[in-house]
Coordinates of C-alpha atoms in Angstrom, one line a residue:
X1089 CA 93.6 50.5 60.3
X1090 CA 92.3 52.9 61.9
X1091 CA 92.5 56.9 61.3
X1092 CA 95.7 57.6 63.0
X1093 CA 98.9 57.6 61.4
X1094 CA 101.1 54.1 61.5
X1095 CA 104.6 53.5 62.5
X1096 CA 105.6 53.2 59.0
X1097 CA 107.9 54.7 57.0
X1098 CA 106.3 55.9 53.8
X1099 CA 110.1 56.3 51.1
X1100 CA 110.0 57.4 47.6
X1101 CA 113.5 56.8 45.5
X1102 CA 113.1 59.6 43.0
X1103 CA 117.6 59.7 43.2
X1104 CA 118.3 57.9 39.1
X1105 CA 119.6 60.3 36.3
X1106 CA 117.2 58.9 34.1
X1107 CA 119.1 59.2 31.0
X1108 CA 117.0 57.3 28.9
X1109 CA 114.3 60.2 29.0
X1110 CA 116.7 62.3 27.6
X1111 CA 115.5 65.2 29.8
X1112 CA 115.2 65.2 34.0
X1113 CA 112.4 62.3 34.0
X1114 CA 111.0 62.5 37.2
X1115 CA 110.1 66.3 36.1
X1116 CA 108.1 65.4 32.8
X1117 CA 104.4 66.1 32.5
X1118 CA 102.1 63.5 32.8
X1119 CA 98.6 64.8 32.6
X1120 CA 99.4 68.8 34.0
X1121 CA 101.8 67.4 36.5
X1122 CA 105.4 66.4 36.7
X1123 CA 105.7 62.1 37.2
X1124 CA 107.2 62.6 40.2
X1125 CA 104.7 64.6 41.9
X1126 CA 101.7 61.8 40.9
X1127 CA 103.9 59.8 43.6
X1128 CA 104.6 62.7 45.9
X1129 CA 100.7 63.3 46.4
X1130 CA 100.0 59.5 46.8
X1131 CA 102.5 59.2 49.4
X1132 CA 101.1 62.6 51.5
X1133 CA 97.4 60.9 51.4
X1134 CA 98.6 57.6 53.0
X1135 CA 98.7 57.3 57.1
X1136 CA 102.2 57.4 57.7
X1137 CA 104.2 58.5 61.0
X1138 CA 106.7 59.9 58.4
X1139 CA 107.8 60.5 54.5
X1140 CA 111.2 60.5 53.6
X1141 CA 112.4 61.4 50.1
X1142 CA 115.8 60.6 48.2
X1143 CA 117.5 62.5 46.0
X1144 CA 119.9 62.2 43.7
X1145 CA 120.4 63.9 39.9
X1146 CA 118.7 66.7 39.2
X1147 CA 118.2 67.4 43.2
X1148 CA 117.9 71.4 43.3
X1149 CA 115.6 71.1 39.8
X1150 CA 113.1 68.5 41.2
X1151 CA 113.1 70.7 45.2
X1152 CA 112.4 74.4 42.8
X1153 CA 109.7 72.5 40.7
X1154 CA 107.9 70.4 43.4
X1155 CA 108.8 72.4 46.5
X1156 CA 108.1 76.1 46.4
X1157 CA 108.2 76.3 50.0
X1158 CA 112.3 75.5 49.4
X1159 CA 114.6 78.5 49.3
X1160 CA 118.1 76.7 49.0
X1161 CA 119.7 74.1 47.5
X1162 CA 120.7 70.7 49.4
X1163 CA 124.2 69.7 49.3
X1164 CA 125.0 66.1 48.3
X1165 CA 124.7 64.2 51.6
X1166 CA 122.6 66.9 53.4
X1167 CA 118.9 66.4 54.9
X1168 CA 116.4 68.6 55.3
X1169 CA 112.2 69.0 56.4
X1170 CA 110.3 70.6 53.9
X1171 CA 106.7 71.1 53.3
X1172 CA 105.6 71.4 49.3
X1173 CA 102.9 73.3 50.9
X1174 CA 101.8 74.9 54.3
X1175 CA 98.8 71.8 54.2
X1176 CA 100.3 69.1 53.4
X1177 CA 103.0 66.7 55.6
X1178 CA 106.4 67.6 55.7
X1179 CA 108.7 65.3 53.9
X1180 CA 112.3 64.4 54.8
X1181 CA 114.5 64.8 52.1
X1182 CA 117.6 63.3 51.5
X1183 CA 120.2 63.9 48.5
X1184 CA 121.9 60.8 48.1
X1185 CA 125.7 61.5 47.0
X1186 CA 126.2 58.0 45.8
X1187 CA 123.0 57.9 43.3
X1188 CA 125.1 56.8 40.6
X1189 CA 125.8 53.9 42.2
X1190 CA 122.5 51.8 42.0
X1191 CA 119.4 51.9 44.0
X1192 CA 120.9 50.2 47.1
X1193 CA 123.0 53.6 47.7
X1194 CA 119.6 55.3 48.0
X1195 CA 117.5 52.5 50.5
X1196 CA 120.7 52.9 52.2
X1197 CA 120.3 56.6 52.6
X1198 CA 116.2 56.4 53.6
X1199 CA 117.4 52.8 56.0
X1200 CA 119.4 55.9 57.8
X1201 CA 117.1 58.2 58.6
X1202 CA 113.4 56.6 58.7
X1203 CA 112.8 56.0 62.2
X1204 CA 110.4 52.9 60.9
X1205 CA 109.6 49.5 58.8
X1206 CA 109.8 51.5 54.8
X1207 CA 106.9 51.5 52.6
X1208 CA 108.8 52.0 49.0
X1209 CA 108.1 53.7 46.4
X1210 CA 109.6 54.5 43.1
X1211 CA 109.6 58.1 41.7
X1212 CA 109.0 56.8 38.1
X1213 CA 105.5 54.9 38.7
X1214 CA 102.8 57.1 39.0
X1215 CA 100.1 54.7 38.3
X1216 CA 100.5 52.5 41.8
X1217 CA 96.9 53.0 42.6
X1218 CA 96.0 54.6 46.6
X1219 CA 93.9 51.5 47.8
X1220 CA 96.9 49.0 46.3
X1221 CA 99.3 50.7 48.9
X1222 CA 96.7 51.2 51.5
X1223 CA 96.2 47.3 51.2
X1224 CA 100.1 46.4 51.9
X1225 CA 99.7 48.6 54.8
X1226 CA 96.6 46.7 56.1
X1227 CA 99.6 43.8 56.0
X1228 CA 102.4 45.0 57.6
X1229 CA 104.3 42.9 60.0
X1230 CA 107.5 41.0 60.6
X1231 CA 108.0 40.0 57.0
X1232 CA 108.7 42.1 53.5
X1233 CA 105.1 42.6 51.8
X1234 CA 104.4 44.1 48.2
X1235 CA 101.6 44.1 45.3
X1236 CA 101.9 41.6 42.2
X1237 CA 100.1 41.9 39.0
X1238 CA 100.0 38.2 37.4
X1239 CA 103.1 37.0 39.2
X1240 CA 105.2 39.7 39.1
X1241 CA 106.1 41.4 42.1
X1242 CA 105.7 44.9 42.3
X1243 CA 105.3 48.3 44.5
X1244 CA 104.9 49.5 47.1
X1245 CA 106.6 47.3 49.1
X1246 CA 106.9 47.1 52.5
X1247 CA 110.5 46.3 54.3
X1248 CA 109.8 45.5 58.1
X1249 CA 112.9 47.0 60.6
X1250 CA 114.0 44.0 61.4
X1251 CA 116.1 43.9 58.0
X1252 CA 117.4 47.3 58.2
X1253 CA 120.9 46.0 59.3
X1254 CA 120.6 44.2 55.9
X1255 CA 119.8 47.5 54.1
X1256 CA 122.5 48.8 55.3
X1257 CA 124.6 46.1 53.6
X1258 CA 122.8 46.2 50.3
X1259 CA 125.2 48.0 46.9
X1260 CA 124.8 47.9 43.6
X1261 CA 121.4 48.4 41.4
X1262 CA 119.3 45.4 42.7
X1263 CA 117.5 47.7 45.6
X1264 CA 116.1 45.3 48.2
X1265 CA 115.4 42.1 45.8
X1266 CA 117.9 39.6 47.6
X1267 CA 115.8 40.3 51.0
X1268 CA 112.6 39.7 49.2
X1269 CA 112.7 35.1 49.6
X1270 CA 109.6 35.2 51.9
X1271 CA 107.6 38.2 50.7
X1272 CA 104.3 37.9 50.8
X1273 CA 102.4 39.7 47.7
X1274 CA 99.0 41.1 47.4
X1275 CA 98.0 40.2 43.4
X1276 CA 96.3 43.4 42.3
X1277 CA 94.4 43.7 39.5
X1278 CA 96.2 46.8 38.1
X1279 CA 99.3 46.9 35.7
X1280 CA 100.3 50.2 37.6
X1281 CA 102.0 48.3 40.5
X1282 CA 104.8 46.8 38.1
X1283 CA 105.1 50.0 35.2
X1284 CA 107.3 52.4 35.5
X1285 CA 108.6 54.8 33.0
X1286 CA 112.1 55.0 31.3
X1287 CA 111.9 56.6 27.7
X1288 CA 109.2 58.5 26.1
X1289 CA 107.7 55.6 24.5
X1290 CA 107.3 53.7 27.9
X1291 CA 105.2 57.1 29.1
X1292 CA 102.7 56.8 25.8
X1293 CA 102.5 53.2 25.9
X1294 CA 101.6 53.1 29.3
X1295 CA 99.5 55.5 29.1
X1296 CA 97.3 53.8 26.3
X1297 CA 97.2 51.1 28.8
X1298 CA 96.0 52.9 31.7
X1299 CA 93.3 54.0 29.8
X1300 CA 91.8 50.8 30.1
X1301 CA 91.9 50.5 34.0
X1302 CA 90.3 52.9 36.9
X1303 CA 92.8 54.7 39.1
X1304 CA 91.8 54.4 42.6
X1305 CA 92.8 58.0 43.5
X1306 CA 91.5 59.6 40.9

């Protein structure tokens, strides 16, 4: 690949209430650090032209706790550049209006503004090993590509701008699934790639089943 940044579009959805958690769940600790954040850093390691990042509930909680560079809030619909430090790559950040809506509503919202093919993430898995998404990168071409673990697909995945037209179609809660028939996935050997966290329990259980596996980042 190279050591200069690709024309990819790294995205993390981080936009869902989360209401299962019972508290903000992107913001929850996991191991000294809020869950989102685990994603956050992944993303800012990875070779990417640029990194957008949607936003939905609990917006101007998640920009005071993860971006202390930010010194406003961001008005439903608005977009902004900010830095979550003076070292690290600037993100764009979106706050989605429609959130509530489904997933779609928020690829919609990164399909506008990423000048790019997307590399998705989701705000609630923090386990998707580094060399996992490094590998779909390594891939990337004119068709959808993603990490599997034992035949289920998983993420990152990769979206190609050829289908952003169909993006921009895309509502309700099923993200980009119906544009995934010819997506070729990378199996991985690492349950992170398919768990994400919903309640409390999901956290500890996965958790107990991380122990068992070596994060790539780490």
């Amino acid at each position: 690949m190279g050591g200069g940044a690709l024309e990819v579009s790294g995205v993390v959805l981080a936009a869902g209430g989360g209401t299962r958690m019972g508290q903000p769940k992107l913001l929850v600790p996991l191991e000294g650090k809020p869950l989102l954040q685990w994603v956050l850093e992944r993303v800012e390691r990875l070779p990417l032209a640029e990194r957008v990042l949607v936003l939905g509930a609990h917006a101007d909680l998640v920009l005071r706790s993860l971006f202390p560079l930010a010194n406003r809030s961001l008005p439903a619909g608005a977009r902004c550049v900010l830095s979550r430090h003076g070292s690290l790559p600037p993100w764009l950040v979106v706050r989605n209006p429609c959130w509530a809506e489904g997933m779609s509503t928020s690829l919609r919202a990164a399909a506008q503004v990423a000048r790019h093919g997307l590399l998705v993430f989701l705000g609630d898995m923090p386990w998707v090993p580094e060399e996992g998404a490094r590998a779909v990168l390594a891939h990337v071409g004119d068709r959808p590509v993603a990490l599997g673990f034992r035949g289920q697909r998983g993420f990152p995945v990769y979206l190609p701008l050829s289908l952003r037209p169909e993006i921009l179609k895309l509502s309700g809660d099923r993200g980009a699934r119906d544009l995934l028939g010819n997506c070729w996935v990378l199996e991985w050997d690492h349950p992170g790639v398919v768990r994400d966290v919903d309640t409390p329990e999901d956290l500890t259980s996965s958790i107990a089943d991380h122990e068992r596996h070596v994060w790539a980042d780490r």
